[in-house]
Tab-separated table of C-alpha atoms in Angstrom:
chain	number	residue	atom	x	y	z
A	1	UNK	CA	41.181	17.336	-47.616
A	2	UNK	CA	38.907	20.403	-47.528
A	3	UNK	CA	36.928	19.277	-44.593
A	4	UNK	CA	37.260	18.382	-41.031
A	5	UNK	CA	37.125	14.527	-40.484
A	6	UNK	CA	34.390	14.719	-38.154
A	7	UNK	CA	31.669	18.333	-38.402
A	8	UNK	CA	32.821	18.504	-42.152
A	9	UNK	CA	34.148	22.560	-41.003
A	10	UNK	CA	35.323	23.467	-44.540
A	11	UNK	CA	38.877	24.212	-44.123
A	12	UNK	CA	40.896	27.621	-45.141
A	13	UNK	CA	42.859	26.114	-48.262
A	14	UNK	CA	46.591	28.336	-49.225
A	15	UNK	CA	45.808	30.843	-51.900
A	16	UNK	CA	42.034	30.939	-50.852
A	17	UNK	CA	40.173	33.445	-51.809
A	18	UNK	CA	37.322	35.574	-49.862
A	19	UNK	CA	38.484	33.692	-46.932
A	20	UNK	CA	35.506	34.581	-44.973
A	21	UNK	CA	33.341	32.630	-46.622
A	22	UNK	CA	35.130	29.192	-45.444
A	23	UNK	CA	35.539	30.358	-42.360
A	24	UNK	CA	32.026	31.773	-41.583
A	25	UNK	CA	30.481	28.660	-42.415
A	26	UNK	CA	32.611	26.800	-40.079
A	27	UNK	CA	31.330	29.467	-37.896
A	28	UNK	CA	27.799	28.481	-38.526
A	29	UNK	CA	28.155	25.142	-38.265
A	30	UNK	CA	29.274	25.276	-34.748
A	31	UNK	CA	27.063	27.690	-34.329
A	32	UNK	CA	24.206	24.898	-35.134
A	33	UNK	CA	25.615	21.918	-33.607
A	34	UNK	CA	27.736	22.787	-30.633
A	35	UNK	CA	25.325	22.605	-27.474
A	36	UNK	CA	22.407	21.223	-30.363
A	37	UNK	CA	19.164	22.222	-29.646
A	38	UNK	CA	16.807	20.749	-31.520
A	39	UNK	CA	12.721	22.825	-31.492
A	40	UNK	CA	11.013	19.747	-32.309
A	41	UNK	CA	10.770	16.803	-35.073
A	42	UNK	CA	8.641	17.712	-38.070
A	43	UNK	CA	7.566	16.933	-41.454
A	44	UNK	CA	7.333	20.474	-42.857
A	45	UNK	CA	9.264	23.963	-42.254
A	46	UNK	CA	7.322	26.420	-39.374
A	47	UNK	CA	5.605	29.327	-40.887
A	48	UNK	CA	7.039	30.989	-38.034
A	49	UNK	CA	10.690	30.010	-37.795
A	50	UNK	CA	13.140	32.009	-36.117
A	51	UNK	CA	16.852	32.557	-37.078
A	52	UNK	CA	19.240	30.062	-35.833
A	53	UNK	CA	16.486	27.551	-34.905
A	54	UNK	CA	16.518	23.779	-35.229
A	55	UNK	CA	14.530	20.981	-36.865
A	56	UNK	CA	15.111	17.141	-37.210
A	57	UNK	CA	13.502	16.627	-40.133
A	58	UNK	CA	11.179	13.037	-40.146
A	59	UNK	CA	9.991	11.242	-42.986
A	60	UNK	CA	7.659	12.711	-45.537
A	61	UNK	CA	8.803	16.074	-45.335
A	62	UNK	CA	7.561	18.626	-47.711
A	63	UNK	CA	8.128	21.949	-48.942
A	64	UNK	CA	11.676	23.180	-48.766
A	65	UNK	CA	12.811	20.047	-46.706
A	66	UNK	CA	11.804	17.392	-49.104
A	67	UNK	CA	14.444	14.562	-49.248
A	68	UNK	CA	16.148	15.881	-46.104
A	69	UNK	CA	14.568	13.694	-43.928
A	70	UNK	CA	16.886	12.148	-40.769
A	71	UNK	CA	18.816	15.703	-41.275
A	72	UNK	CA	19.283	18.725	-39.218
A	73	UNK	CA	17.399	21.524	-40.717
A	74	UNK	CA	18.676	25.452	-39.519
A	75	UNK	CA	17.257	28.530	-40.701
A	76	UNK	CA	19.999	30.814	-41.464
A	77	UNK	CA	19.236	34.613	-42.901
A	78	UNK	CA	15.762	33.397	-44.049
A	79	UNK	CA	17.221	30.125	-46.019
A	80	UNK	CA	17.166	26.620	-44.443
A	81	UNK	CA	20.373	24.743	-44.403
A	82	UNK	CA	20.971	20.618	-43.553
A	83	UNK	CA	23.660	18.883	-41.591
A	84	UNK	CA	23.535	15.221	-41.341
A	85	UNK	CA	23.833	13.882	-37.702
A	86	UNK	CA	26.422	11.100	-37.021
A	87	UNK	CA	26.034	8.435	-34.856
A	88	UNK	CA	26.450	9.856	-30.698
A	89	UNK	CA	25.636	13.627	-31.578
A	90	UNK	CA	23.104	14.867	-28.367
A	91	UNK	CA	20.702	17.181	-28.649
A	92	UNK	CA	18.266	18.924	-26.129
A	93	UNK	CA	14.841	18.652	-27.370
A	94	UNK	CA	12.662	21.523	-26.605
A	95	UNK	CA	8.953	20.468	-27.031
A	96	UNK	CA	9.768	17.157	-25.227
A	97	UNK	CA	11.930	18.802	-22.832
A	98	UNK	CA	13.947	15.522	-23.432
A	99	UNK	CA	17.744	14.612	-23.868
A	100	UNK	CA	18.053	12.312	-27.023
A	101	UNK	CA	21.387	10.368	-28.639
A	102	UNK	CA	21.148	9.692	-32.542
A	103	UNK	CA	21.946	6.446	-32.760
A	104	UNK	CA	22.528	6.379	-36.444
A	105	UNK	CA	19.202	6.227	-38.014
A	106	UNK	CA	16.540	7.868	-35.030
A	107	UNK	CA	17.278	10.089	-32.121
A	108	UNK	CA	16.203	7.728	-28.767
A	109	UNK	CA	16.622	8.562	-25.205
A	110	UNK	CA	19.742	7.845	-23.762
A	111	UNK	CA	19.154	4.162	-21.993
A	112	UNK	CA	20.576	4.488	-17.725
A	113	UNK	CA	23.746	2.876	-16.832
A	114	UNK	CA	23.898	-0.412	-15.806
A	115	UNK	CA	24.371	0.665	-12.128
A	116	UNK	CA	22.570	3.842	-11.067
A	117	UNK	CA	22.642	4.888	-7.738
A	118	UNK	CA	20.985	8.148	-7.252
A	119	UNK	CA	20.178	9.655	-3.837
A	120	UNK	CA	16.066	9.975	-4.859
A	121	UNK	CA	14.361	8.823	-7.368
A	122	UNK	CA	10.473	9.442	-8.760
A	123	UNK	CA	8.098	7.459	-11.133
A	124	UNK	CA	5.349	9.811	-11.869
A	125	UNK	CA	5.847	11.885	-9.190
A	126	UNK	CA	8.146	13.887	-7.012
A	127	UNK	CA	10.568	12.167	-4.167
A	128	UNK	CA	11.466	14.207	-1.172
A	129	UNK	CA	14.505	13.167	1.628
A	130	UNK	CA	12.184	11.310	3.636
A	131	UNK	CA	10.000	9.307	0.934
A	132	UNK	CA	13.911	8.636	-1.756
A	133	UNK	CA	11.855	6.695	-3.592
A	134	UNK	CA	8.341	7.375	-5.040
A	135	UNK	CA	5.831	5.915	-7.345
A	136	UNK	CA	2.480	6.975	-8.226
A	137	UNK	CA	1.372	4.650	-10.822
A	138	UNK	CA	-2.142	3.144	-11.236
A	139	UNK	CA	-0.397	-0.542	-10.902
A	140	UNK	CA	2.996	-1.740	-9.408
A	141	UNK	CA	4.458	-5.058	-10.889
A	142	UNK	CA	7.874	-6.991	-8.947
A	143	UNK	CA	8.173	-9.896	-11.011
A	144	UNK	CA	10.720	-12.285	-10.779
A	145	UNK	CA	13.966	-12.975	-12.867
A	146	UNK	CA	13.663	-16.754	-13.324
A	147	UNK	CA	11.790	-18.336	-11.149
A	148	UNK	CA	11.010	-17.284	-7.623
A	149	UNK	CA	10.767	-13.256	-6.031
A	150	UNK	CA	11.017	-12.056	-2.372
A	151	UNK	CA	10.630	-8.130	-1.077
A	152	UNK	CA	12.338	-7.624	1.979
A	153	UNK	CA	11.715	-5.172	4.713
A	154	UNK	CA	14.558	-4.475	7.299
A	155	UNK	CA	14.483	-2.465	10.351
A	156	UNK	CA	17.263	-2.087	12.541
A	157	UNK	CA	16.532	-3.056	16.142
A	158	UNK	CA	13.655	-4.928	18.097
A	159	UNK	CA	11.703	-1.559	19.160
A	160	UNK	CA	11.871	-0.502	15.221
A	161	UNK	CA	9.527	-0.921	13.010
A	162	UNK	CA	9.386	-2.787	9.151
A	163	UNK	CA	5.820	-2.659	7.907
A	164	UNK	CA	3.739	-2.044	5.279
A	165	UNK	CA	1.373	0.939	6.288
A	166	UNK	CA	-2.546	0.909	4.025
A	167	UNK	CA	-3.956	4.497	3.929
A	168	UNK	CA	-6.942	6.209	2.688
A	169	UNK	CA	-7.075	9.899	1.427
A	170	UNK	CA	-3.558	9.824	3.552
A	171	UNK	CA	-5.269	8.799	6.939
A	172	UNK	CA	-3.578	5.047	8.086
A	173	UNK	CA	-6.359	2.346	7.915
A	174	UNK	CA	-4.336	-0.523	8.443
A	175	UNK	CA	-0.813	-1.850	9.076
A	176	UNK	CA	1.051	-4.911	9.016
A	177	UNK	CA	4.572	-6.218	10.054
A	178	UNK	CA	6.685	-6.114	13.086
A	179	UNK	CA	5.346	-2.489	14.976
A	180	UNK	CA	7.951	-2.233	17.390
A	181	UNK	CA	8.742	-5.879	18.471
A	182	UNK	CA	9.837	-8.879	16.485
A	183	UNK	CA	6.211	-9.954	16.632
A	184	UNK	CA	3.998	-9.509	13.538
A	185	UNK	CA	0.671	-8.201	13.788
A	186	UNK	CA	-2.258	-6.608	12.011
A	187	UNK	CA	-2.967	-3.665	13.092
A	188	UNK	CA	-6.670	-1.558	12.158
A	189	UNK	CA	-7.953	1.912	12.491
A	190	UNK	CA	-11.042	4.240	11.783
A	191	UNK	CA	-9.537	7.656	12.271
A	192	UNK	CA	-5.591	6.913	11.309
A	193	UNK	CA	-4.975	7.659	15.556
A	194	UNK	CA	-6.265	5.386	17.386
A	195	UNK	CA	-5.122	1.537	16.227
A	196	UNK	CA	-6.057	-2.275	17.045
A	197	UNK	CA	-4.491	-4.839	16.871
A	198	UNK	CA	-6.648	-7.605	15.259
A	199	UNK	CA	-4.097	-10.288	15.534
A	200	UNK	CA	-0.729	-10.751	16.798
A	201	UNK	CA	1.524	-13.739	15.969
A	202	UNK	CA	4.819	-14.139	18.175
A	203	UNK	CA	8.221	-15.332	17.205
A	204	UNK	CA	7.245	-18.735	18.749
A	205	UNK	CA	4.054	-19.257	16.436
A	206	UNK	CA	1.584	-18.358	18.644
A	207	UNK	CA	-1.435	-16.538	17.791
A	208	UNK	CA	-3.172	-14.507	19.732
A	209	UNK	CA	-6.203	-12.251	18.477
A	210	UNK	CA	-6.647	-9.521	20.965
A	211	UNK	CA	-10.018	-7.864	19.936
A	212	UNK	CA	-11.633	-11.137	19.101
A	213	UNK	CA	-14.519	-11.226	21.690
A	214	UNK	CA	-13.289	-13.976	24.331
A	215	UNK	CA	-14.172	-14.543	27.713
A	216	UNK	CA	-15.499	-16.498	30.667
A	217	UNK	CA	-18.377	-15.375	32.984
A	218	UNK	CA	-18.387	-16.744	36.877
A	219	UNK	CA	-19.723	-16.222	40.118
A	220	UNK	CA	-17.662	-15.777	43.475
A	221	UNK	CA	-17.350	-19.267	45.381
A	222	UNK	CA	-20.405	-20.408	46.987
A	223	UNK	CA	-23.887	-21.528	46.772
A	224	UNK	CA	-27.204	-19.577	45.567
A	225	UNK	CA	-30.412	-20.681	46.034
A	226	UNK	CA	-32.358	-20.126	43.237
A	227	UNK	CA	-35.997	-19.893	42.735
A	228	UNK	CA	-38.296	-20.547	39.478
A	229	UNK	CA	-38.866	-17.707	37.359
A	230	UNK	CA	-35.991	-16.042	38.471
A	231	UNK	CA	-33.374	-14.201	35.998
A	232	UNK	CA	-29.770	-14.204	37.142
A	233	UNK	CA	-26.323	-12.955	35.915
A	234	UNK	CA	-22.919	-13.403	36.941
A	235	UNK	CA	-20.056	-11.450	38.886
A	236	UNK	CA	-16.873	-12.163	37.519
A	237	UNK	CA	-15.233	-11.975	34.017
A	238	UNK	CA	-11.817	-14.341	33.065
A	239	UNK	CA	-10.135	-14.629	29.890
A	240	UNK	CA	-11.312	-11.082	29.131
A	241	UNK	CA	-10.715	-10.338	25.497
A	242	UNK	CA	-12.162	-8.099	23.234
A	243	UNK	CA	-14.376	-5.864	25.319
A	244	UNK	CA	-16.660	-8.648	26.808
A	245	UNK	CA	-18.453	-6.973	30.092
A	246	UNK	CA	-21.255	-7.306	32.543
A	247	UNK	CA	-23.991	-5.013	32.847
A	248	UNK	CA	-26.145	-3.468	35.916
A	249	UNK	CA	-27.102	-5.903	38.589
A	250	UNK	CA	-30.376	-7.650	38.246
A	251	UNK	CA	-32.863	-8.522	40.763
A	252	UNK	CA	-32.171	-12.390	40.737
A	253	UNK	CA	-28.280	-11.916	41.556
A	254	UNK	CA	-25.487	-11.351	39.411
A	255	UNK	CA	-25.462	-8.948	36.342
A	256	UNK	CA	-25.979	-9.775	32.301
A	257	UNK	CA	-22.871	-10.492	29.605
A	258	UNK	CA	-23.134	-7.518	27.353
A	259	UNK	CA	-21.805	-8.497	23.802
A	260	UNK	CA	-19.269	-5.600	22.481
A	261	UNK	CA	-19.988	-6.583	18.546
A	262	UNK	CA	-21.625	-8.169	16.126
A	263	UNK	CA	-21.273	-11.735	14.885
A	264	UNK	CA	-21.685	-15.351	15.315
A	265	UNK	CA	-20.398	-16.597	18.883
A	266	UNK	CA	-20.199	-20.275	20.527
A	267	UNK	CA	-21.531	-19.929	23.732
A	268	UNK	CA	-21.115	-23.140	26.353
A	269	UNK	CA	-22.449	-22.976	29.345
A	270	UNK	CA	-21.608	-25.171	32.186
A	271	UNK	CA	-23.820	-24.950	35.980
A	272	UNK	CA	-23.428	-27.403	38.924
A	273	UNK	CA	-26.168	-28.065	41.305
A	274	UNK	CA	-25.958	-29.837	44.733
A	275	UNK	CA	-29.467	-30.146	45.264
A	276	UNK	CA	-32.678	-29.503	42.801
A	277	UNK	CA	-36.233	-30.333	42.468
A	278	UNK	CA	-37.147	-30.297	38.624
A	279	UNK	CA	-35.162	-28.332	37.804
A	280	UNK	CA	-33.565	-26.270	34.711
A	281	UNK	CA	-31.949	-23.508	33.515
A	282	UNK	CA	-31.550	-21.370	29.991
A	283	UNK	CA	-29.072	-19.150	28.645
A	284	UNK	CA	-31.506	-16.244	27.246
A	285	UNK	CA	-31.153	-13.166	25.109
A	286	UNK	CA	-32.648	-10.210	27.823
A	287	UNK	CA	-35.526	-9.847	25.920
A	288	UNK	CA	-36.434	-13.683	26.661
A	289	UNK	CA	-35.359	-15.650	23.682
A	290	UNK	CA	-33.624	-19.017	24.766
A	291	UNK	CA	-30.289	-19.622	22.935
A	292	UNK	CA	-29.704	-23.079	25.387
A	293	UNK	CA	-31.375	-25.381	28.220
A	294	UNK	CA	-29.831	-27.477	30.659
A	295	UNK	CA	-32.681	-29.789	32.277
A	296	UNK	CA	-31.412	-31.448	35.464
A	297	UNK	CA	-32.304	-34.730	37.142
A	298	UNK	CA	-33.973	-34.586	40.531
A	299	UNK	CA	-30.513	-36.537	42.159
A	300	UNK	CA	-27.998	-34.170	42.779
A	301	UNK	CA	-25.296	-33.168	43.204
A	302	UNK	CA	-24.906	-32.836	39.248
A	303	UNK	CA	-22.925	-30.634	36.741
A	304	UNK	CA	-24.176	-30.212	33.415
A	305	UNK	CA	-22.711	-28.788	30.067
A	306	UNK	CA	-24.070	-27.291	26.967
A	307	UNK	CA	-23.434	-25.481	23.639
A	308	UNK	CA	-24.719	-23.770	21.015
A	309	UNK	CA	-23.953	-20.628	18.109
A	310	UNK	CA	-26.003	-18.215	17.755
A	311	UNK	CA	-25.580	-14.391	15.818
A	312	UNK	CA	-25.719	-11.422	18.318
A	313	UNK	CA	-25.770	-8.147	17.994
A	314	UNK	CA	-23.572	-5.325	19.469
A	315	UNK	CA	-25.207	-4.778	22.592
A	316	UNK	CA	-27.199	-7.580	23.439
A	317	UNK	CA	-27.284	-8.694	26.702
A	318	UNK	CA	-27.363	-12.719	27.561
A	319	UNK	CA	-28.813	-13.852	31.193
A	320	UNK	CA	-30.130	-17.230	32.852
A	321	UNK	CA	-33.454	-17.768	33.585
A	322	UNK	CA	-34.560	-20.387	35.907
A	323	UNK	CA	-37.267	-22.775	36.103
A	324	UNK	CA	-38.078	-24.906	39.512
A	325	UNK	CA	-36.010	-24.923	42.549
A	326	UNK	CA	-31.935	-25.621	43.084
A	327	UNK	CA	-29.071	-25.231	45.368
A	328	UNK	CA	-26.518	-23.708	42.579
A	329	UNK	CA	-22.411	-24.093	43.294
A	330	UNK	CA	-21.022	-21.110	42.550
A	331	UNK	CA	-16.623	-20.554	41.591
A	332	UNK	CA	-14.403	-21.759	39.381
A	333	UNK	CA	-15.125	-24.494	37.183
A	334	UNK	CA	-18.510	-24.951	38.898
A	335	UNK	CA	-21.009	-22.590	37.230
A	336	UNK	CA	-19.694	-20.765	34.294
A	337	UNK	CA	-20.499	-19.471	30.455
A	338	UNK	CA	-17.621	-19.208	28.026
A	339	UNK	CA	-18.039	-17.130	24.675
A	340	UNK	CA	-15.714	-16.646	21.608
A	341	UNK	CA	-16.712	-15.100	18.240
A	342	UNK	CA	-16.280	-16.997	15.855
């Protein structure tokens, strides 16, 4: 055996002679594949090659590398010289700025262990030690591995919080997920400062929707006497959700429900009389469209009820309007409108 059993190193033999040739190609050979860098892949020598550089060389190569493809190809003192790669070799190449493995017929990136546990990690993009791991990818896919898939979210106490956050151009537009309770709730915002919480659900099921407009108008206990043609508000505001609000006082008694936003509401509207004269009363839009009438008997005393939808803008202002003559019961369950969005 002339040769080492694995780089082929030609040995010194006994009685060699010019012993420096043997031993200066062994020399080169490490030389070339100790700490392998490889330039890049290609079909054809560089015109500009430099000394001691390396080339895999791929199929269809030409020139003074035809039939060495799948070799090594180093120029040495202006000649080019092949080594054939075994199976495991590494090599660092350049143009990919890539680590590759031969495995025996085509250099391939070395596949990750099984279990990899590094302390950040980055898909298209650079991790830092608060965001360990990052993606920035046009499309995320979790699919499952058989039949079913669940993401979990953990936080470690009640006043924590385990949510996912919705930006745009980095400013938070919306969040959902348990904000520091064990409730979950969906939280919006214009300006990524200021946040509302559209809807909260608690851990007993129970949903509550705290800027959904919601409310109930009154008056203070009592009776008014009311007089046709007159326009009348109310004084009071229960079951105040969502910004609902009365306005200036009018000249009839009582000031208008101002509507904080746009959208469809269910108004009812429910007045008790303990005396009238043909009497009835409407639920109007200020500027004097009715939305609903209650027309009352002459007996008395009486409490009627009625309901209706109608779209309303941010803004708008609702009053009653009056037509003929009544004693009106004022409090609690007596005279009273109740709104909710819808």
């Amino acid at each position: 055996m002339d040769k080492s059993p694995r780089l082929s190193l030609p040995y010194i033999l006994p009685s060699q002679a010019q012993k420096h040739l043997p031993h200066n190609e062994a020399l080169d050979l490490l030389d070339c594949l100790v700490q392998l860098t490889v330039e890049m892949e290609a079909q054809s020598p560089p015109a500009e090659a430099r000394n001691g550089e390396c080339y895999v060389v791929i199929p269809g190569a030409t020139g003074a590398w035809s039939g060495y493809h799948g070799m090594i190809a180093t120029l040495r003192d202006g000649a080019w010289s092949f080594w054939q790669p075994l199976p495991g070799y590494r090599a660092w190449f350049r143009a990919e700025a890539a680590l590759k493995v031969f495995d025996g017929v085509n250099w391939i990136r070395p596949a990750l262990p099984q279990v990899l546990t590094p302390q950040r990690l980055g898909i298209g993009a650079t991790p830092d030690d608060y965001n360990r791991l990052l993606v920035s990818s046009p499309a995320t896919l979790l699919n499952h591995a058989g039949n079913s898939h669940r993401v979990t979210i953990n936080k470690a106490a009640t006043g924590e919080t385990a949510s996912i956050l919705f930006q745009s151009n980095w400013s938070g537009r919306a969040e959902m997920g348990l904000a520091g309770s064990d409730s979950f709730s969906f939280k919006v915002s214009s300006d990524g400062g200021n946040w509302n919480t559209a809807l909260h659900i608690r851990p007993d099921g129970a949903v509550d929707q705290t800027m959904r407009p919601l409310g109930r108008v009154r008056n203070e206990a009592g009776s008014t006497l009311v007089t046709s043609g007159s326009i009348t508000g109310f004084s009071t505001v229960s079951l105040e959700q969502g910004g609902i609000s009365l306005g200036s006082m009018l000249a009839g008694g009582g000031k208008p429900v101002i509507i904080p936003i746009e959208g469809l509401y269910q108004l009812h509207l429910k007045v008790t009389v303990s005396a009238s004269s043909t009497y009835h009363v409407s639920l109007n839009r200020e500027t004097g469209e009715t939305l609903t009438t209650l027309r009352f008997p002459s007996s008395a005393p009486v409490s009627l009820s009625g309901s209706t939808v109608a779209s309303l803008a941010a803004g708008e202002k609702l009053v009653l309007a009056h037509q003929g003559t009544a004693t009106v019961t004022e409090g609690p369950a007596e005279t009273e409108l109740t709104l909710i969005r819808l």
